[in-house]
Coordinates of C-alpha atoms in Angstrom, one line a residue:
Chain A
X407 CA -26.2 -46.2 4.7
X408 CA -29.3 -48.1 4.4
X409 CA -32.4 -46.8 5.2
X410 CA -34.7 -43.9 4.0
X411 CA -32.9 -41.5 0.9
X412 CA -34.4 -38.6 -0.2
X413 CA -33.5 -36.4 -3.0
X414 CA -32.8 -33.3 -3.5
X415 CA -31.7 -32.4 0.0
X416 CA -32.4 -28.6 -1.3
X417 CA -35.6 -27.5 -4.3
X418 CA -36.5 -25.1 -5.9
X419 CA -40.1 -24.5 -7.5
X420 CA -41.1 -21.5 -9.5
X421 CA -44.3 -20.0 -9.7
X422 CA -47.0 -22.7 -11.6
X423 CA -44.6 -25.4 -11.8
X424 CA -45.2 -28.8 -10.5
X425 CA -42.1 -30.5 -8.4
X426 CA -41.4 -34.0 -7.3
X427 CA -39.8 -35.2 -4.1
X428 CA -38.0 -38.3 -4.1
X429 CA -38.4 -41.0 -1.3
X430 CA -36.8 -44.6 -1.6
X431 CA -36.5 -47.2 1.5
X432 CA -34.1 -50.5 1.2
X433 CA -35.7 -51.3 4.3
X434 CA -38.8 -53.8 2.8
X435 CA -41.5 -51.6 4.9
X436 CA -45.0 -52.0 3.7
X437 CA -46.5 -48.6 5.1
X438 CA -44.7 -45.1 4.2
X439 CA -46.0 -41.6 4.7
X440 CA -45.0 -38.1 4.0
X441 CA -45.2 -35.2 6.8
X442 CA -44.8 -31.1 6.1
X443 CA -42.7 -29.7 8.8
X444 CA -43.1 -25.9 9.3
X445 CA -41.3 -23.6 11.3
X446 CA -42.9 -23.7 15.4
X447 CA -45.3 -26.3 14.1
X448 CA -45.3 -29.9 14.2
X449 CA -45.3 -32.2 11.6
X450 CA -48.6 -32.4 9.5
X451 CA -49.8 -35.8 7.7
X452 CA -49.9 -35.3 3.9
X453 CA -50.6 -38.4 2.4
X454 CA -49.9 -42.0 3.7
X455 CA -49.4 -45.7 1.9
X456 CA -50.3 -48.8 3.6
X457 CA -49.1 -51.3 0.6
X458 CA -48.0 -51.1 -2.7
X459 CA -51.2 -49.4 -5.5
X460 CA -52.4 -47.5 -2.1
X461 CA -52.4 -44.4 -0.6
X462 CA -54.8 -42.8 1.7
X463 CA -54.8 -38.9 2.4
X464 CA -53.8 -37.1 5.6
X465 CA -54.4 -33.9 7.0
X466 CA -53.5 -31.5 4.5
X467 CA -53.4 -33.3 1.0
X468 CA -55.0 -29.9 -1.1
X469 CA -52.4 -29.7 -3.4
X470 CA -50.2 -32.6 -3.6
X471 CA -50.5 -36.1 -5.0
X472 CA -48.3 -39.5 -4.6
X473 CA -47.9 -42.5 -6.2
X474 CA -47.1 -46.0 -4.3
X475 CA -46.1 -48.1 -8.1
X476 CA -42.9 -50.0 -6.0
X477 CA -42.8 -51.1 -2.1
X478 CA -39.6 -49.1 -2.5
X479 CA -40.8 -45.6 -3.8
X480 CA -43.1 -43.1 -2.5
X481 CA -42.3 -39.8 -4.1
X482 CA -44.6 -36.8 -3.6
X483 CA -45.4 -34.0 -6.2
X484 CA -46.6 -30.9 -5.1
X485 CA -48.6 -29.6 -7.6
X486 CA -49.2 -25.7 -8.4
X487 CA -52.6 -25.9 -6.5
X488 CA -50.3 -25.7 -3.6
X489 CA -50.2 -21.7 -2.9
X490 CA -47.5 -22.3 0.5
X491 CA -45.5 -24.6 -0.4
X492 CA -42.4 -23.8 1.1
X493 CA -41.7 -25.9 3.8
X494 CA -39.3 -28.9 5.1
X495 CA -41.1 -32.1 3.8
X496 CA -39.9 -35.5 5.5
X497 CA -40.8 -39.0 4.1
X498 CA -41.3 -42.1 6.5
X499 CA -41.4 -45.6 6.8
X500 CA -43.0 -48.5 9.2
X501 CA -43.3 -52.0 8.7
X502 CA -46.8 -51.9 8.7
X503 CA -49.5 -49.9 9.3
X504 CA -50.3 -50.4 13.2
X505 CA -50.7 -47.6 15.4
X506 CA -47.9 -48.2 17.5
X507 CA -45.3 -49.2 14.8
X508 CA -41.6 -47.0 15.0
X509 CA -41.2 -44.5 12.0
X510 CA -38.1 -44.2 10.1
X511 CA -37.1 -40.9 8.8
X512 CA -35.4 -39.9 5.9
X513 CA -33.3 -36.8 6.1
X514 CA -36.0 -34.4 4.6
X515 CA -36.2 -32.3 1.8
X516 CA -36.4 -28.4 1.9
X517 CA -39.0 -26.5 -0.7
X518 CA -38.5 -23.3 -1.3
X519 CA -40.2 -20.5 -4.0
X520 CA -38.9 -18.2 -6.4
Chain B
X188 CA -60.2 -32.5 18.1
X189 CA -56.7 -34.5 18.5
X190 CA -53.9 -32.4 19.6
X191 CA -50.5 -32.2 21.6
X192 CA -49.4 -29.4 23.2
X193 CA -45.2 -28.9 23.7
X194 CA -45.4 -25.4 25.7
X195 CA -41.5 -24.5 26.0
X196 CA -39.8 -23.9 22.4
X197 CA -36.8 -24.2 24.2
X198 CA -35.2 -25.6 27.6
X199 CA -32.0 -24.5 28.5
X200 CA -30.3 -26.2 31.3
X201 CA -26.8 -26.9 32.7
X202 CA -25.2 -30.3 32.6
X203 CA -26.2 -32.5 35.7
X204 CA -29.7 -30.6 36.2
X205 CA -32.6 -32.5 35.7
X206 CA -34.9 -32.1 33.1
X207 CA -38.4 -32.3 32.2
X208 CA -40.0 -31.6 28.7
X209 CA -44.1 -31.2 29.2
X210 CA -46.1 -32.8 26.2
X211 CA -49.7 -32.4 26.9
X212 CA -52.3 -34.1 24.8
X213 CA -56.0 -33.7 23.8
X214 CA -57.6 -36.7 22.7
X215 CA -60.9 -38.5 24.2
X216 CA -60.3 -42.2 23.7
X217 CA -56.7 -44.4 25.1
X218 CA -54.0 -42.9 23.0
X219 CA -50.3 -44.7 22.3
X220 CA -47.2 -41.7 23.1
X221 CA -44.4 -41.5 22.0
X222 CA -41.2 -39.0 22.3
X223 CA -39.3 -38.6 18.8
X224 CA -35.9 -37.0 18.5
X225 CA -33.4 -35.3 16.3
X226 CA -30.2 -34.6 17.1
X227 CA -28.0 -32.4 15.6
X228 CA -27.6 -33.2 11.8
X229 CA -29.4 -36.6 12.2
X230 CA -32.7 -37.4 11.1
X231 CA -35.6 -37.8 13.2
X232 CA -35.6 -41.4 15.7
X233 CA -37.8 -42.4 17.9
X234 CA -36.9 -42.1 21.6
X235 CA -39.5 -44.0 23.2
X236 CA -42.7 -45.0 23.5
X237 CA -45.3 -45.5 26.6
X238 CA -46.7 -48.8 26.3
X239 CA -42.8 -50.1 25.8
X240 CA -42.6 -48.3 29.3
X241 CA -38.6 -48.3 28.9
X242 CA -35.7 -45.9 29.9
X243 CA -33.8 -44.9 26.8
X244 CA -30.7 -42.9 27.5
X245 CA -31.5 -42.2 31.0
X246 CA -35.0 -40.7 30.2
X247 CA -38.8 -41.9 31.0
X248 CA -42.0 -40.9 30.4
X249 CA -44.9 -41.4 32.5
X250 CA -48.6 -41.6 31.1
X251 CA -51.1 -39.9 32.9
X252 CA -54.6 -40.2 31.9
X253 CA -56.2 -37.5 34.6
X254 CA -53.5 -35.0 33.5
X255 CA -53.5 -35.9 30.1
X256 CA -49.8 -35.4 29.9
X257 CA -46.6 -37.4 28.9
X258 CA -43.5 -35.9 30.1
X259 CA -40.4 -36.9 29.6
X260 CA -37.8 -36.6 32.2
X261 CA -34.4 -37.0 32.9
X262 CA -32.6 -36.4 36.5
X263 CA -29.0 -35.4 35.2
X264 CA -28.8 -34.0 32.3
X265 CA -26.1 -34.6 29.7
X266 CA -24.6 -32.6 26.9
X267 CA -24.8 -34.7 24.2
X268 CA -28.9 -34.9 25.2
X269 CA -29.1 -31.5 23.6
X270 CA -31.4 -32.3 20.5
X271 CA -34.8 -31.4 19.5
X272 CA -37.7 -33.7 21.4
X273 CA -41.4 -33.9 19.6
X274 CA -44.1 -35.5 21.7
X275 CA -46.4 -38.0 18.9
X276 CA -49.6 -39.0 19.5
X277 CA -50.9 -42.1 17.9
X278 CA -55.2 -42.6 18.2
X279 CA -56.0 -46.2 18.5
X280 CA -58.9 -45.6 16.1
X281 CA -58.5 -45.3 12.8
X282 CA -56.9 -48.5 11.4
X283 CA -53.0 -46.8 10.4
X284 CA -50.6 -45.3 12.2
X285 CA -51.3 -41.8 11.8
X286 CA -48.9 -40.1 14.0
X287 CA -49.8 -36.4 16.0
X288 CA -47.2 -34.2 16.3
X289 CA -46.1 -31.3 18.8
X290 CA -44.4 -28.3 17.6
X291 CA -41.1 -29.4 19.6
X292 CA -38.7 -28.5 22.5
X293 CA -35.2 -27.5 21.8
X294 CA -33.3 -28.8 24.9
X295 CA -29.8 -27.4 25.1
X296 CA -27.8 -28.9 28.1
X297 CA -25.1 -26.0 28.6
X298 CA -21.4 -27.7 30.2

């Protein structure tokens, strides 16, 4: 199945730690982004890439960082400067960075505290 | 400030009925709209989109500027349409594609 895989499906962070969410696309997509889904909310911008060695910040970056090293990898740390962090956090991908380009969606992974 | 507006959590209708799930949006200069979806255990697709103005699956959406709403309707519901449906908004300012979210609808199409 080719596409958007992220990894863990399920994670865990304890108090002070730093986690990382995985996000790899097969699809060659230049422009990938990462989106915070909360319960009865929408999904909220966190940090975007257009190309590779780029990244921009959303809505709500306090607390999180990215890399964009390989077209193929966009994983997102949230650090322990994030105080909420639980959440459902999906990871995207367009072939470029036009405002009317279709997102791909990997299948999300879901934060939780200890 | 940029926002959209899903006001039903949840639309429950039988099989056949038709269907309308109200996306309302704020935003001062000519957005692009979209309707995403996610069916059950499947990751989040794109339905449609306005400026495509195409009928996916049976359903449309309709801009309207003096409304400021994008609806999407369907006149006989199916079953298998039961899914969750989030209404995007895209501004054409600012240069990526920085995609608005609604909260969601939960349609569930009862047989």
């Amino acid at each position: 199945d080719g596409g958007i895989t992220q990894s863990p499906k399920y994670l865990f962070r304890k108090e002070g730690q730093n986690v990382t969410l995985s996000c790899e696309q097969n699809l060659n997509h230049d422009a990938m982004y990462w989106y915070r889904q909360d319960p009865g909310q929408g999904l909220r911008l966190i940090y975007y890439s257009q190309i590779v060695n780029d990244f921009q910040k959303g809505d709500i970056a306090e607390g999180y960082s990215v890399s964009r090293e390989k077209k193929e990898s966009f994983p997102l740390t949230v650090t322990s400067a994030q105080k909420n962090p639980t959440a459902f956090y999906l990871c995207a991908s367009s072939t470029g960075a036009a405002t009317n380009e279709k997102l791909f969606f990997g299948s999300g992974t879901q934060l939780s505290v200890l | 400030a940029q926002r959209v507006t899903q006001p039903e959590k949840l639309l429950s209708v039988f099989k056949g009925a038709p269907v309308e799930l109200k996306c309302n949006y704020s935003y001062s200069g000519s957005p692009e709209l979209f309707w995403y979806v996610q069916y059950s255990r499947q990751r989040l697709q794109l339905l449609l989109r306005h400026i495509s103005r195409e009928s996916i699956k049976g359903f449309t959406a309709d801009l309207n500027k003096g409304e400021t709403s994008f609806h999407l309707k369907k006149p006989f519901a199916q079953e298998e349409d039961s899914a969750m449906y989030y209404c995007a908004l895209s501004p054409i300012s600012g240069g990526y594609n920085k995609l608005i979210f609604g909260a969601g609808t939960r349609l569930a199409v009862h047989p």
